[in-house]
Coordinates of C-alpha atoms in Angstrom, one line a residue:
Chain A
M1211 CA 0.0 0.0 0.0
N1212 CA 2.7 2.4 1.0
N1213 CA 4.7 1.3 -2.0
L1214 CA 1.8 2.0 -4.3
Q1215 CA 1.3 5.4 -2.8
Y1216 CA 5.0 6.1 -3.2
Q1217 CA 4.9 5.1 -6.9
T1218 CA 1.8 7.2 -7.6
K1219 CA 3.4 10.2 -6.0
N1220 CA 6.6 9.6 -7.8
K1221 CA 4.8 9.4 -11.2
Y1222 CA 3.0 12.6 -10.3
T1223 CA 6.3 14.4 -9.5
Q1224 CA 7.8 13.1 -12.7
E1225 CA 4.8 14.4 -14.8
I1226 CA 5.2 17.8 -13.2
T1227 CA 8.9 17.9 -13.9
E1228 CA 8.3 17.0 -17.5
G1229 CA 5.6 19.6 -17.7
I1230 CA 7.9 22.3 -16.5
K1231 CA 10.5 21.2 -19.0
D1232 CA 8.1 21.3 -21.9
F1233 CA 6.7 24.7 -20.8
K1234 CA 10.2 26.2 -20.8
D1235 CA 11.0 24.6 -24.1
G1236 CA 7.9 26.1 -25.6
F1237 CA 8.6 29.5 -24.0
Y1238 CA 12.0 29.8 -25.5
K1239 CA 10.8 28.9 -28.9
G1240 CA 8.0 31.5 -28.6
L1241 CA 10.3 34.4 -27.7
P1242 CA 11.3 35.3 -31.3
I1243 CA 7.6 35.4 -32.2
A1244 CA 6.8 37.6 -29.2
F1245 CA 9.4 40.1 -30.2
G1246 CA 8.3 40.0 -33.8
Y1247 CA 4.7 40.7 -32.8
I1248 CA 5.6 43.9 -30.9
P1249 CA 6.1 46.3 -34.0
V1250 CA 3.1 44.8 -35.8
A1251 CA 0.9 45.1 -32.8
F1252 CA 2.3 48.6 -32.3
A1253 CA 1.1 49.4 -35.8
F1254 CA -2.3 48.0 -35.0
G1255 CA -2.6 50.1 -31.9
I1256 CA -1.8 53.2 -33.9
M1257 CA -4.1 52.3 -36.8
A1258 CA -7.0 51.7 -34.4
V1259 CA -6.6 54.8 -32.3
K1260 CA -6.0 57.0 -35.3
G1261 CA -9.3 55.7 -36.7
G1262 CA -11.1 56.7 -33.6
I1263 CA -11.2 53.5 -31.6
P1264 CA -10.6 54.1 -27.8
V1265 CA -7.2 52.9 -26.4
W1266 CA -8.8 50.3 -24.1
I1267 CA -10.9 48.8 -26.9
A1268 CA -7.8 48.5 -29.1
I1269 CA -6.0 46.5 -26.3
L1270 CA -9.2 44.5 -25.7
I1271 CA -9.3 43.5 -29.4
S1272 CA -5.7 42.3 -29.2
M1273 CA -6.3 40.3 -26.0
T1274 CA -9.5 38.7 -27.2
N1275 CA -8.7 38.1 -30.9
L1276 CA -4.9 37.5 -31.0
T1277 CA -4.7 37.6 -34.8
S1278 CA -3.1 40.0 -37.2
A1279 CA -5.0 40.0 -40.5
G1280 CA -8.5 39.4 -38.9
Q1281 CA -8.3 42.2 -36.4
F1282 CA -6.8 44.7 -38.8
A1283 CA -9.6 44.1 -41.2
G1284 CA -12.2 44.0 -38.4
A1285 CA -10.9 47.3 -36.9
G1286 CA -10.8 48.9 -40.3
L1287 CA -14.4 47.9 -40.8
I1288 CA -15.4 49.2 -37.4
I1289 CA -13.8 52.5 -38.3
A1290 CA -15.6 52.6 -41.6
N1291 CA -18.9 52.0 -39.6
A1292 CA -19.6 48.8 -41.5
T1293 CA -22.5 46.5 -40.6
L1294 CA -22.0 43.9 -37.9
L1295 CA -22.7 41.2 -40.5
E1296 CA -20.0 42.4 -42.8
I1297 CA -17.5 42.6 -39.9
T1298 CA -18.4 39.1 -38.7
V1299 CA -18.3 37.5 -42.1
T1300 CA -15.0 39.2 -43.1
T1301 CA -13.2 38.3 -39.9
F1302 CA -14.5 34.7 -40.2
V1303 CA -13.4 34.3 -43.8
I1304 CA -10.0 35.7 -43.0
N1305 CA -9.7 33.2 -40.1
I1306 CA -10.9 30.2 -42.0
R1307 CA -7.2 29.3 -42.4
Y1308 CA -7.0 28.5 -38.7
M1309 CA -9.3 25.5 -39.3
L1310 CA -6.6 23.8 -41.3
M1311 CA -3.9 24.7 -38.7
S1312 CA -6.2 23.5 -35.9
L1313 CA -7.0 20.3 -37.8
S1314 CA -3.3 19.7 -38.5
L1315 CA -2.4 20.3 -34.9
S1316 CA -5.1 17.8 -33.8
Q1317 CA -3.0 15.1 -35.4
K1318 CA 0.1 16.4 -33.8
I1319 CA -0.8 16.7 -30.1
V1320 CA -0.7 14.0 -27.5
E1321 CA -3.7 11.8 -28.1
R1322 CA -5.2 11.8 -24.7
M1323 CA -5.3 15.6 -24.3
P1324 CA -8.6 16.4 -22.6
G1325 CA -11.1 18.7 -24.4
V1326 CA -10.7 21.5 -21.9
Q1327 CA -6.9 21.7 -22.6
R1328 CA -7.6 21.5 -26.3
S1329 CA -10.0 24.4 -26.1
I1330 CA -7.5 26.5 -24.1
M1331 CA -4.5 25.9 -26.4
A1332 CA -6.7 26.5 -29.5
F1333 CA -6.9 30.2 -28.5
G1334 CA -3.2 30.6 -29.1
I1335 CA -3.0 29.1 -32.6
T1336 CA -1.6 31.8 -34.9
D1337 CA 0.3 31.5 -38.2
E1338 CA 3.6 31.7 -36.4
T1339 CA 2.9 29.5 -33.3
F1340 CA 1.4 27.0 -35.7
A1341 CA 4.5 27.0 -37.8
V1342 CA 6.7 26.5 -34.8
A1343 CA 4.5 23.8 -33.2
S1344 CA 4.1 21.8 -36.5
L1345 CA 7.8 21.8 -37.1
E1346 CA 8.4 20.1 -33.7
E1347 CA 9.6 16.5 -34.1
K1348 CA 8.0 15.3 -30.9
E1349 CA 4.3 15.2 -30.0
I1350 CA 2.9 18.5 -28.7
T1351 CA 2.0 18.5 -25.0
F1352 CA -0.3 21.0 -23.3
P1353 CA 2.6 22.6 -21.2
F1354 CA 4.7 23.0 -24.4
M1355 CA 1.8 24.8 -26.2
M1356 CA 1.1 27.0 -23.2
G1357 CA 4.8 28.0 -23.0
L1358 CA 4.9 28.7 -26.7
I1359 CA 1.7 30.9 -26.6
I1360 CA 2.4 33.0 -23.5
G1361 CA 5.2 35.1 -24.9
P1362 CA 3.5 36.0 -28.2
Y1363 CA 0.2 36.7 -26.4
W1364 CA 1.8 39.3 -24.1
G1365 CA 4.0 40.7 -26.9
W1366 CA 0.9 41.3 -29.0
A1367 CA -1.0 42.9 -26.1
L1368 CA 2.0 45.0 -25.0
G1369 CA 2.7 46.2 -28.6
T1370 CA -0.9 47.2 -29.0
A1371 CA -1.0 49.1 -25.7
L1372 CA 2.3 51.0 -26.6
G1373 CA 1.1 51.8 -30.1
A1374 CA -2.4 52.9 -28.9
M1375 CA -1.0 55.1 -26.1
L1376 CA 2.0 56.6 -27.9
T1377 CA 0.0 57.6 -31.0
T1378 CA -0.4 61.1 -29.8
F1379 CA 3.3 61.5 -29.0
L1380 CA 4.7 59.8 -32.1
P1381 CA 5.7 62.2 -34.9
E1382 CA 3.5 61.8 -38.0
I1383 CA 6.3 60.5 -40.2
W1384 CA 6.7 57.4 -37.9
Q1385 CA 3.0 56.9 -37.6
D1386 CA 2.8 56.8 -41.4
S1387 CA 5.8 54.6 -41.7
L1388 CA 4.5 52.0 -39.2
G1389 CA 1.4 51.6 -41.4
I1390 CA 3.4 49.3 -43.7
A1391 CA 4.7 47.0 -40.9
L1392 CA 1.9 44.5 -41.0
Y1393 CA 1.8 44.3 -44.8
A1394 CA 5.5 43.8 -44.9
M1395 CA 5.0 40.9 -42.5
F1396 CA 2.4 39.4 -44.8
I1397 CA 4.9 39.7 -47.6
A1398 CA 7.5 37.9 -45.5
L1399 CA 4.9 35.1 -45.1
I1400 CA 3.8 34.7 -48.7
V1401 CA 7.0 35.3 -50.7
P1402 CA 9.0 32.4 -49.3
A1403 CA 6.0 30.1 -49.8
S1404 CA 5.4 31.3 -53.4
K1405 CA 9.1 30.7 -54.1
K1406 CA 8.8 27.0 -53.0
S1407 CA 5.5 26.2 -54.5
K1408 CA 4.2 27.1 -58.0
A1409 CA 0.7 26.4 -56.8
A1410 CA 1.0 28.9 -53.9
F1411 CA 2.5 31.4 -56.3
V1412 CA -0.5 31.1 -58.7
V1413 CA -3.0 31.4 -55.9
V1414 CA -1.3 34.5 -54.6
I1415 CA -1.1 36.1 -58.0
V1416 CA -4.8 35.4 -58.8
A1417 CA -5.9 36.8 -55.4
I1418 CA -3.8 39.9 -55.9
S1419 CA -5.1 40.5 -59.4
L1420 CA -8.7 40.1 -58.3
S1421 CA -8.1 42.4 -55.4
C1422 CA -6.6 45.1 -57.6
F1423 CA -9.3 44.5 -60.2
F1424 CA -12.0 45.2 -57.6
R1425 CA -10.2 48.2 -56.4
W1426 CA -9.6 50.0 -59.6
L1427 CA -12.3 48.9 -62.1
P1428 CA -15.2 51.4 -62.3
C1429 CA -18.5 50.3 -60.9
I1430 CA -17.3 47.2 -59.1
N1431 CA -15.0 49.3 -57.0
Q1432 CA -18.1 50.2 -55.0
I1433 CA -17.8 46.8 -53.3
S1434 CA -16.3 47.1 -49.8
Q1435 CA -12.8 45.9 -49.0
G1436 CA -14.2 43.1 -46.7
W1437 CA -16.2 41.5 -49.5
V1438 CA -13.4 41.9 -52.0
I1439 CA -11.1 39.9 -49.7
I1440 CA -13.8 37.2 -49.3
I1441 CA -14.5 37.0 -53.1
A1442 CA -10.8 37.0 -54.1
T1443 CA -10.0 34.4 -51.5
I1444 CA -12.8 32.0 -52.5
I1445 CA -12.0 32.3 -56.2
A1446 CA -8.2 32.0 -55.8
S1447 CA -8.4 29.1 -53.3
T1448 CA -10.9 27.2 -55.5
I1449 CA -8.6 27.7 -58.5
G1450 CA -5.8 26.3 -56.4
A1451 CA -7.9 23.3 -55.3
V1452 CA -9.0 22.5 -58.8
F1453 CA -5.7 22.9 -60.7
F1454 CA -3.3 21.9 -57.9
P1455 CA -5.1 19.4 -55.7
R1456 CA -2.7 18.3 -52.9
S1457 CA -2.1 14.6 -52.5
E1458 CA -3.0 12.9 -49.2
D1459 CA 0.3 13.1 -47.4
E1460 CA 1.2 16.7 -48.3
I1461 CA -0.6 18.4 -45.4
Chain B
M93 CA -19.9 52.2 -28.0
N94 CA -22.3 49.2 -27.9
Y95 CA -21.7 48.8 -31.6
I96 CA -17.9 48.6 -31.1
L97 CA -18.1 46.2 -28.1
L98 CA -20.6 44.0 -30.0
A99 CA -18.3 44.0 -33.1
V100 CA -15.3 43.1 -30.9
L101 CA -17.2 40.2 -29.3
L102 CA -18.3 38.9 -32.7
M103 CA -14.8 39.2 -34.0
A104 CA -13.5 37.3 -31.0
I105 CA -16.0 34.5 -31.5
V106 CA -15.4 34.0 -35.2
T107 CA -11.7 34.1 -34.6
Y108 CA -11.9 31.5 -31.8
L109 CA -14.3 29.1 -33.5
P110 CA -12.1 28.1 -36.5
R111 CA -9.3 27.6 -34.0
V112 CA -11.1 25.4 -31.5
L113 CA -13.7 23.4 -33.5
P114 CA -11.4 21.2 -35.6
I115 CA -9.0 20.4 -32.7
V116 CA -11.9 19.4 -30.4
V117 CA -14.3 17.9 -32.8
F118 CA -12.2 16.2 -35.5
Q119 CA -10.4 13.2 -34.3
R120 CA -10.0 11.8 -37.8
K121 CA -8.4 13.3 -40.9
I122 CA -10.5 15.0 -43.6
K123 CA -10.7 12.8 -46.6
S124 CA -11.7 15.2 -49.4
V125 CA -8.7 16.3 -51.3
R126 CA -10.6 19.3 -52.7
I127 CA -11.6 20.6 -49.3
K128 CA -8.1 20.0 -47.9
S129 CA -6.5 21.7 -50.9
F130 CA -9.0 24.7 -50.7
L131 CA -8.2 25.1 -47.0
Y132 CA -4.5 24.8 -47.7
Y133 CA -4.5 27.7 -50.2
T134 CA -6.8 30.0 -48.2
P135 CA -4.0 31.7 -46.2
Y136 CA -2.0 32.6 -49.3
A137 CA -5.1 34.0 -51.1
V138 CA -6.2 36.0 -48.0
L139 CA -2.7 37.4 -47.4
G140 CA -2.3 38.3 -51.1
A141 CA -5.6 40.0 -51.4
M142 CA -5.1 41.9 -48.1
T143 CA -1.7 43.1 -49.0
F144 CA -2.2 44.3 -52.5
P145 CA -3.1 46.9 -53.4
S146 CA -3.7 48.1 -49.8
I147 CA 0.1 48.3 -49.1
L148 CA 0.4 51.0 -51.7
F149 CA -1.9 53.3 -49.6
S150 CA -0.5 52.3 -46.2
T151 CA 1.9 55.2 -45.6
G152 CA 2.0 59.0 -46.2
N153 CA 2.4 58.8 -49.9
M154 CA 2.6 56.2 -52.7
Y155 CA 6.3 56.7 -53.5
S156 CA 7.4 55.8 -49.9
S157 CA 4.9 52.9 -50.0
I158 CA 6.5 51.6 -53.2
A159 CA 9.9 51.9 -51.7
G160 CA 8.8 50.0 -48.6
T161 CA 7.0 47.3 -50.6
L162 CA 10.1 46.7 -52.8
T163 CA 12.3 46.5 -49.6
A164 CA 9.9 43.9 -48.1
L165 CA 9.7 41.9 -51.4
I166 CA 13.5 41.7 -51.8
L167 CA 14.2 40.8 -48.1
A168 CA 11.3 38.3 -48.1
Y169 CA 12.7 36.7 -51.3
Y170 CA 15.9 36.1 -49.4
E171 CA 13.9 34.6 -46.6
Q172 CA 14.8 37.1 -43.9
G173 CA 12.6 36.8 -40.7
L174 CA 9.3 38.5 -40.2
M175 CA 10.6 41.1 -37.8
K176 CA 13.6 42.0 -40.1
V177 CA 11.3 42.4 -43.1
A178 CA 8.7 44.5 -41.2
L179 CA 11.2 46.8 -39.5
S180 CA 13.3 47.3 -42.7
A181 CA 10.2 48.3 -44.7
V182 CA 9.2 50.8 -41.9
L183 CA 12.7 52.3 -41.9
V184 CA 12.9 52.7 -45.7
V185 CA 9.5 54.4 -45.6
A186 CA 10.5 56.7 -42.8
V187 CA 13.7 57.7 -44.7
C188 CA 11.8 58.3 -47.9
E189 CA 9.2 60.5 -46.0
L190 CA 12.0 62.4 -44.3
C191 CA 13.5 63.2 -47.7
F192 CA 10.2 64.3 -49.2
Y193 CA 9.6 66.4 -46.1
H194 CA 12.8 68.3 -46.6
L195 CA 12.6 68.7 -50.3

């Protein structure tokens, strides 16, 4: 009896030790992401506050959404006084990509992870944390994922707070210049992928062409930016799926 | 204010749902190659459509935007990190704007 108790206790201690190790491992791997998020979140804070969104709401958006493209688009639509339906649909369509990442991670995490832990770690899935997690060779544990997420989460929140609060003090030239930060980050995400895969390149070019088309062609340039992104994405991704279907093991 | 808070809440929900549903609900892999492929290409299409042509209007004037865009494209082509690409583009834009300002 005593022996069994001792063994149970020992196993428990071991689990905790491994948990702490995984957490630390994840935390260090998340640090570069955290620092990378600060300037982009800074730009978001500025963009939101300049558009008339209160400072605390800008921070609230970052802490509840934790996504770049979606909340930039969402905040832009709030500023433009768009309808709630338009905001919801646009943000959702932009975030559809997370379904694939979430799906992919569901095959990567330890099999017995309880639903509660899955729901908590799901909140921290971003393009970058997903990329790091899916490149791990071992199975992903809950402590690892928590460690990976915590740095980027606070980097994103802190950057937003700084940007939102410093807007009034920052010279206009720097405010203007920071406007390009997020787009530059997007370019850093799509260019390497387009270099490696012809299919990704074609999809990107089709999406860009459609987006420019809608922006500059008379009459149809009345359609709002949100819907343009939705239409361009659906057409370009469908073309990708039809002409470059991916084989079973490629995802 | 209610409008903004409601919008933020809706955004948070539709951002969280795609993240949480598959990992909690799907225990097996999706079979349809078409759907898998469509989902795979979605981020590229979204990012492409979001970036262009908006990036050209993201700064004080279009010349500095073009300079920043080219900087980002070149550095991204040589696969520099996200932070390096973003900050370099910002710096180039700032330098361009300073030059314009003093001309």
